[in-house]
């Protein structure tokens, strides 16, 4: 792959700026402990409490007492943007990065292209396709194993469903979703039917349930902007907000920097289209808990005639730093972490094919402060019927495409330009970026 100069310049500038900052949490300790154990570093954005590190590490040490893992959390707020900036700085400074996590395909592809990850192919001693639900090969080489699996689903305030006489959806379309959103909006707009977040992915809702061609690019790297569901996705957001008056205004979301968790858990929105990392949130925590019953519905279809229910799958990526001189020990840890480790963690659903999903979901909900507030049957059902889509391989410049297309969407949703202009501009921008990055 070929990283464009604009991206490289941004990374260099960011690293130079970050060099003046202190407290990056870097790890430069000895490679072995006093009693001769192998010592590896583990870089992540999670805090130890959020990761349940004490429980995870105790389970690891029982089976692997000869390998000590130094936890390097680079963000006190679990902010992935802050984490990536500090990770780039640590890599540029030559810090010993043995195990490293990233949380999305774009960041992963960019860091593979930058040389941050070591290839794993020579370290994999198992039949990959029989073990994991996702494959992160880049140009035919694997650089990471999949961690947690998050599907996209719809969370619903069941108390308001019951009040409106609505059933928990088990198979529905976006048109039906819009009708639910209207009926779940308060007449005085003291709460809305739905909250859509500001992420670029939330502008592609009718693309993200297509088994193929579900992003800006097709699998062969050509533009996918002629897909009519780009327009449909943009129009879905626009119509819900401006015609139905059932969606929290986008202008409020960006000007007030609204938090999607707070919008749903606090009752400002009756529905939320989000990833299943919300499982632990809906079960309640010390920080927050819903004071209503929460139901879960599968991702809506574009057409009622579609047989399967498809949902975007997101993953955490566990890899080995390219400069690590302890690759065997590091591989042992990421293999364990992406199989038994996630189950010991008890907060997420594993991408390991041998994991018991129903049991894991029950454990996650029951570990919450208010498990009785979750309709567990609807949650388990949603996971069982949701099929993953085949995402096109990520390219280093996909983030640039997202940023530029999202800027056009913002003009549309804020009523600064019409849909035809928006789609025309977006198509041209995507093609320009593709052409600029051709090798």
C-alpha positions as a printed Julia matrix, in Angstrom:
439×3 Matrix{Float64}:
   0.0     0.0    0.0
   1.05    3.58  -0.54
   0.43    6.16   2.18
  -0.35    9.62   0.78
   1.91   12.53   1.64
  -0.84   14.5    3.34
  -1.35   11.7    5.89
   2.37   11.26   6.47
   2.74   15.0    7.04
  -0.08   14.99   9.56
   1.54   12.14  11.5
   4.92   13.87  11.54
   3.42   17.18  12.68
   1.35   15.46  15.38
   4.38   13.61  16.7
   6.46   16.81  16.76
   3.78   18.62  18.73
   3.39   15.74  21.14
   7.11   15.67  21.88
   6.6    18.68  24.13
   4.01   16.82  26.23
   4.89   14.85  29.33
   3.2    11.92  30.96
   2.66    9.74  27.92
   2.76    6.57  29.95
   5.6     5.13  27.88
   7.3     1.9   28.96
  11.07    1.61  28.89
  11.72   -0.92  31.63
  13.94   -3.96  31.45
  12.91   -6.8   29.16
  13.07   -9.36  32.0
  12.13   -9.29  35.67
  14.48   -9.89  38.57
  13.44  -13.53  38.77
  14.04  -14.13  35.07
  10.51  -13.89  33.71
   9.98  -12.57  30.19
   8.44   -9.09  30.36
   6.27   -7.69  27.58
   4.47   -4.37  27.24
   0.78   -4.1   26.34
  -0.43   -0.8   24.86
  -4.13    0.08  24.98
  -6.53    3.01  25.4
  -8.59    1.32  28.11
  -8.09    2.16  31.76
  -7.3    -0.82  33.96
 -10.74   -0.63  35.58
 -12.56   -0.6   32.24
 -10.48   -3.48  30.96
 -11.0    -5.46  34.18
  -7.25   -5.92  34.09
  -6.9    -7.41  37.57
  -9.29  -10.25  36.68
  -7.76  -10.74  33.24
  -4.19  -10.74  34.51
  -4.93  -13.14  37.35
  -6.35  -15.61  34.81
  -3.33  -15.09  32.54
  -0.79  -15.63  35.31
  -2.41  -18.91  36.34
  -1.55  -20.4   32.96
   1.5   -18.32  32.06
   3.49  -17.54  35.21
   6.7   -17.13  33.19
   5.48  -14.09  31.2
   4.86  -10.77  32.94
   2.73   -8.23  31.12
   3.21   -4.52  31.75
  -0.05   -2.66  31.16
   0.48    0.66  29.35
  -2.77    2.65  29.22
  -2.24    5.82  27.21
  -5.49    7.61  28.05
  -7.04    8.26  31.43
 -10.39    8.86  29.67
 -10.24    5.87  27.32
 -10.09    8.38  24.47
  -8.97    6.54  21.34
  -7.94    9.75  19.55
  -5.62   10.66  22.42
  -4.37    7.09  22.53
  -3.44    6.98  18.84
  -1.53   10.25  19.05
   0.47    9.0   22.02
   0.94    5.59  20.42
   2.43    7.22  17.32
   4.74    9.24  19.54
   5.82    6.16  21.49
   6.55    4.29  18.27
   8.47    7.24  16.86
  10.46    7.52  20.09
  11.51    3.88  19.95
   9.59    2.74  23.01
   9.44   -1.07  23.36
   5.96   -1.88  22.05
   5.33   -5.61  22.24
   1.54   -5.96  22.15
  -0.58   -3.17  20.71
  -4.31   -2.64  20.27
  -6.28   -0.44  17.87
 -10.03   -0.2   17.6
 -11.01    0.19  13.94
 -10.09   -0.89  10.44
  -8.92    2.54   9.28
  -6.48    3.05  12.13
  -5.25   -0.51  11.69
  -4.62   -0.16   7.95
  -2.82    3.14   8.44
  -0.52    1.76  11.13
   0.23   -1.37   9.11
   1.22    0.93   6.25
   3.39    2.98   8.62
   5.2    -0.19   9.73
   3.91   -0.27  13.32
   2.7    -3.89  13.2
   4.76   -7.05  12.73
   3.35   -9.73  10.36
   1.96  -12.72  12.26
   1.87  -15.37   9.54
   5.01  -17.19  10.72
   3.69  -17.17  14.31
   0.22  -18.57  13.59
   0.27  -22.31  14.3
  -3.48  -22.95  14.03
  -6.07  -23.04  11.25
  -7.15  -19.43  11.3
 -10.53  -19.79   9.55
 -11.64  -22.38  12.1
 -10.84  -20.1   15.03
 -11.95  -16.53  14.32
 -14.98  -14.79  12.8
 -12.91  -12.05  11.13
  -9.73  -11.94   9.08
  -7.61   -8.79   9.05
  -5.24   -9.63   6.21
  -3.65   -6.66   4.46
  -2.1    -7.35   1.07
  -2.27  -11.06   1.86
  -0.54  -10.84   5.26
  -2.07  -10.96   8.74
  -0.92   -8.37  11.27
  -3.57   -8.74  13.98
  -6.0   -11.11  15.66
  -9.6   -10.01  16.35
 -10.52   -9.13  19.9
 -14.04   -8.26  20.95
 -16.84   -8.46  18.41
 -19.42   -5.68  18.42
 -22.5    -5.89  16.23
 -24.64   -2.88  15.42
 -28.12   -3.04  16.9
 -30.94   -0.78  18.08
 -31.52   -0.05  21.75
 -35.07    0.87  22.74
 -36.7     2.32  25.83
 -39.15   -0.51  26.49
 -41.21    1.52  28.94
 -42.01    3.95  26.13
 -42.61    1.07  23.72
 -45.2    -0.34  26.08
 -46.81    3.07  26.58
 -47.09    3.51  22.79
 -48.42   -0.01  22.32
 -45.41   -1.06  20.24
 -43.77   -4.48  20.24
 -40.04   -5.08  20.39
 -39.05   -5.45  16.7
 -37.55   -8.78  15.67
 -37.35   -8.14  11.9
 -38.0    -4.64  10.58
 -37.13   -2.09   7.9
 -35.85    1.48   8.01
 -39.35    2.68   7.06
 -40.72    0.9   10.12
 -37.86    2.32  12.17
 -38.93    5.83  11.18
 -42.52    5.1   12.23
 -41.3     3.87  15.62
 -39.16    7.0   16.02
 -42.16    9.25  15.36
 -44.35    7.39  17.85
 -41.6     7.44  20.47
 -41.1    11.22  20.3
 -42.78   13.36  22.96
 -45.29   15.9   21.57
 -43.38   18.7   23.3
 -40.01   17.23  22.21
 -38.94   16.8   25.81
 -37.46   13.62  24.36
 -36.91   12.43  20.79
 -37.55    9.1   19.14
 -33.92    8.54  18.16
 -30.43    9.88  18.59
 -27.94    9.51  15.71
 -24.33   10.19  16.64
 -21.9    12.39  14.71
 -19.62    9.59  13.51
 -19.25    9.24   9.76
 -20.43    5.64  10.03
 -23.82    6.91  11.2
 -24.34    8.62   7.86
 -24.13    5.26   6.04
 -26.96    3.41   7.8
 -28.52    1.87   4.68
 -25.13    0.7    3.43
 -24.02   -1.01   6.61
 -26.52   -3.85   6.23
 -25.39   -4.85   2.76
 -23.33   -8.06   2.75
 -21.04   -6.58   0.08
 -20.09   -3.07  -1.08
 -21.0    -1.46   2.23
 -18.53    1.42   2.37
 -17.11    4.23   0.27
 -14.96    1.77  -1.67
 -15.59   -1.63  -3.22
 -13.41   -4.63  -2.51
 -11.26   -3.83  -5.56
 -10.56   -0.31  -4.29
 -12.79    1.5   -6.78
 -15.43    4.0   -5.75
 -18.74    2.71  -4.44
 -20.37    6.13  -4.48
 -22.82    5.2   -7.24
 -24.64    2.87  -4.86
 -28.15    4.34  -4.44
 -28.04    3.53  -0.74
 -25.57    6.35  -0.2
 -28.3     8.79  -1.11
 -30.85    6.74   0.83
 -28.66    6.79   3.93
 -28.22   10.55   3.81
 -31.94   11.05   3.18
 -32.87    8.76   6.08
 -31.01   11.01   8.48
 -32.37   14.19   6.91
 -35.99   13.04   6.83
 -35.97   11.77  10.41
 -34.7    15.13  11.62
 -36.35   17.67   9.31
 -39.56   15.97   8.15
 -40.47   13.64  11.01
 -38.98   15.84  13.75
 -38.15   12.58  15.54
 -34.34   12.77  15.71
 -32.18   14.87  18.0
 -30.98   17.73  15.75
 -27.5    17.25  14.33
 -26.72   20.88  15.12
 -27.35   20.15  18.81
 -25.16   17.06  18.68
 -22.15   18.96  17.34
 -22.61   22.3   19.15
 -23.29   20.7   22.54
 -20.91   17.78  21.99
 -23.64   15.37  23.02
 -22.67   11.96  24.36
 -24.59    9.09  22.76
 -24.63    7.07  25.99
 -26.12    9.96  27.95
 -28.72   10.64  25.27
 -30.16    7.15  25.56
 -29.46    6.21  29.18
 -30.63    9.62  30.36
 -33.89    9.35  28.44
 -33.36   12.18  25.93
 -33.85    9.68  23.09
 -36.06    6.58  22.99
 -33.88    4.67  20.51
 -30.18    4.48  19.74
 -28.46    2.82  16.78
 -25.14    1.76  18.26
 -22.55   -0.97  18.69
 -23.01   -3.74  21.23
 -20.19   -2.38  23.39
 -23.25   -0.77  25.01
 -24.13   -4.12  26.63
 -22.38   -3.31  29.88
 -23.83    0.22  29.9
 -27.45   -0.87  29.64
 -26.88   -3.3   32.51
 -25.81   -0.37  34.68
 -22.56    0.69  36.31
 -21.37    2.84  39.2
 -21.31    5.82  36.86
 -24.76    5.49  35.28
 -27.72    3.18  34.82
 -31.02    3.49  32.96
 -34.1     3.88  35.13
 -36.21    2.07  32.53
 -36.36   -1.34  30.91
 -34.08   -1.64  27.86
 -34.98   -3.83  24.88
 -32.74   -4.69  21.93
 -33.73   -5.04  18.28
 -31.77   -6.23  15.23
 -30.42   -3.75  12.71
 -33.19   -2.66  10.31
 -33.31   -3.93   6.73
 -33.49   -1.81   3.59
 -36.27   -4.02   2.23
 -38.75   -6.41   3.84
 -38.0    -8.87   1.02
 -34.43   -9.37   2.25
 -34.2   -12.74   3.97
 -31.16  -12.31   6.2
 -30.54   -9.66   8.86
 -27.12   -8.15   8.29
 -25.26   -5.92  10.69
 -21.9    -4.21  10.64
 -19.36   -5.97  12.84
 -16.61   -4.03  14.57
 -13.58   -5.46  16.32
 -10.61   -4.63  18.45
  -7.29   -5.47  16.77
  -4.49   -7.15  18.74
  -1.08   -7.08  17.1
   2.64   -7.19  17.84
   4.87   -4.15  17.54
   7.2    -4.37  14.56
  10.2    -3.62  16.79
   9.41   -6.23  19.43
  12.18   -8.71  20.18
   9.79  -10.88  22.21
   7.42  -11.97  19.47
   6.85  -15.51  20.74
   5.76  -14.32  24.19
   3.71  -11.52  22.64
   1.97  -13.91  20.27
   1.16  -16.2   23.18
  -0.51  -13.29  24.96
  -2.6   -12.02  22.04
  -3.7   -15.56  21.19
  -4.81  -16.07  24.8
  -6.32  -12.6   25.09
  -8.46  -13.05  21.95
  -9.79  -16.42  23.14
  -9.83  -17.19  26.87
  -8.87  -13.67  27.94
 -11.99  -11.94  26.67
 -14.1   -14.52  28.45
 -12.19  -13.9   31.7
 -12.76  -10.18  31.17
 -16.53  -10.64  31.2
 -17.36   -7.35  29.46
 -17.41   -8.15  25.74
 -18.35  -10.76  23.15
 -15.44  -12.67  21.67
 -14.65  -13.13  17.98
 -13.46  -16.63  18.82
 -15.72  -19.16  17.16
 -15.64  -21.46  20.19
 -17.03  -18.83  22.56
 -20.5   -19.35  24.05
 -22.23  -16.09  23.05
 -25.42  -16.62  25.07
 -23.45  -17.43  28.21
 -21.22  -14.41  27.67
 -24.2   -12.08  27.23
 -25.82  -13.39  30.39
 -22.57  -12.84  32.28
 -22.17   -9.27  31.0
 -25.71   -8.29  31.94
 -25.65  -10.03  35.32
 -22.38   -8.27  36.18
 -24.15   -4.9   35.88
 -25.65   -2.96  38.75
 -29.18   -3.19  37.3
 -29.41   -6.44  35.27
 -33.17   -6.53  35.82
 -33.49   -3.48  33.54
 -32.38   -5.42  30.45
 -34.64   -7.56  28.27
 -32.05  -10.33  28.01
 -34.13  -12.47  25.65
 -34.23   -9.71  23.02
 -30.48   -9.17  23.38
 -29.62  -12.84  22.91
 -32.07  -13.1   19.99
 -30.5   -10.11  18.26
 -27.02  -11.65  18.44
 -28.31  -14.96  17.11
 -30.02  -13.53  14.03
 -27.42  -10.88  13.12
 -25.07  -11.88  10.31
 -21.83  -10.02   9.69
 -21.15   -8.12   6.49
 -18.04   -8.55   4.34
 -16.18   -5.29   4.66
 -13.81   -4.21   1.93
 -10.13   -4.24   2.97
  -9.25   -0.97   4.67
  -6.86    1.4    2.94
  -4.7     4.08   4.63
  -6.62    6.94   3.01
 -10.09    5.77   4.06
 -10.07    8.2    6.99
  -9.49   11.06   4.57
 -12.45    9.89   2.48
 -14.63    9.66   5.58
 -13.68   13.15   6.69
 -14.3    14.77   3.33
 -17.59   12.98   2.6
 -18.83   13.68   6.11
 -18.16   17.38   5.52
 -20.54   17.21   2.55
 -23.12   15.37   4.65
 -22.93   18.11   7.28
 -23.75   20.75   4.7
 -26.79   18.72   3.7
 -28.09   17.87   7.18
 -27.58   21.51   8.24
 -29.57   22.58   5.16
 -26.71   24.43   3.49
 -26.93   22.45   0.24
 -29.35   20.03  -1.41
 -29.0    16.27  -1.77
 -28.05   16.33  -5.47
 -25.18   18.74  -4.84
 -24.1    16.69  -1.83
 -23.93   13.4   -3.72
 -22.23   14.98  -6.76
 -19.57   16.6   -4.58
 -19.03   13.45  -2.52
 -18.55   11.29  -5.63
 -16.01   13.71  -7.07
 -14.07   13.95  -3.8
 -13.82   10.18  -3.38
 -12.55    9.71  -6.93
  -9.97   12.48  -6.46
  -8.63   10.82  -3.33
  -8.48    7.42  -5.02
  -6.59    8.89  -8.0
  -4.16   10.7   -5.7
  -3.28    7.44  -3.96
  -2.82    5.18  -6.97
   0.55    3.47  -6.87
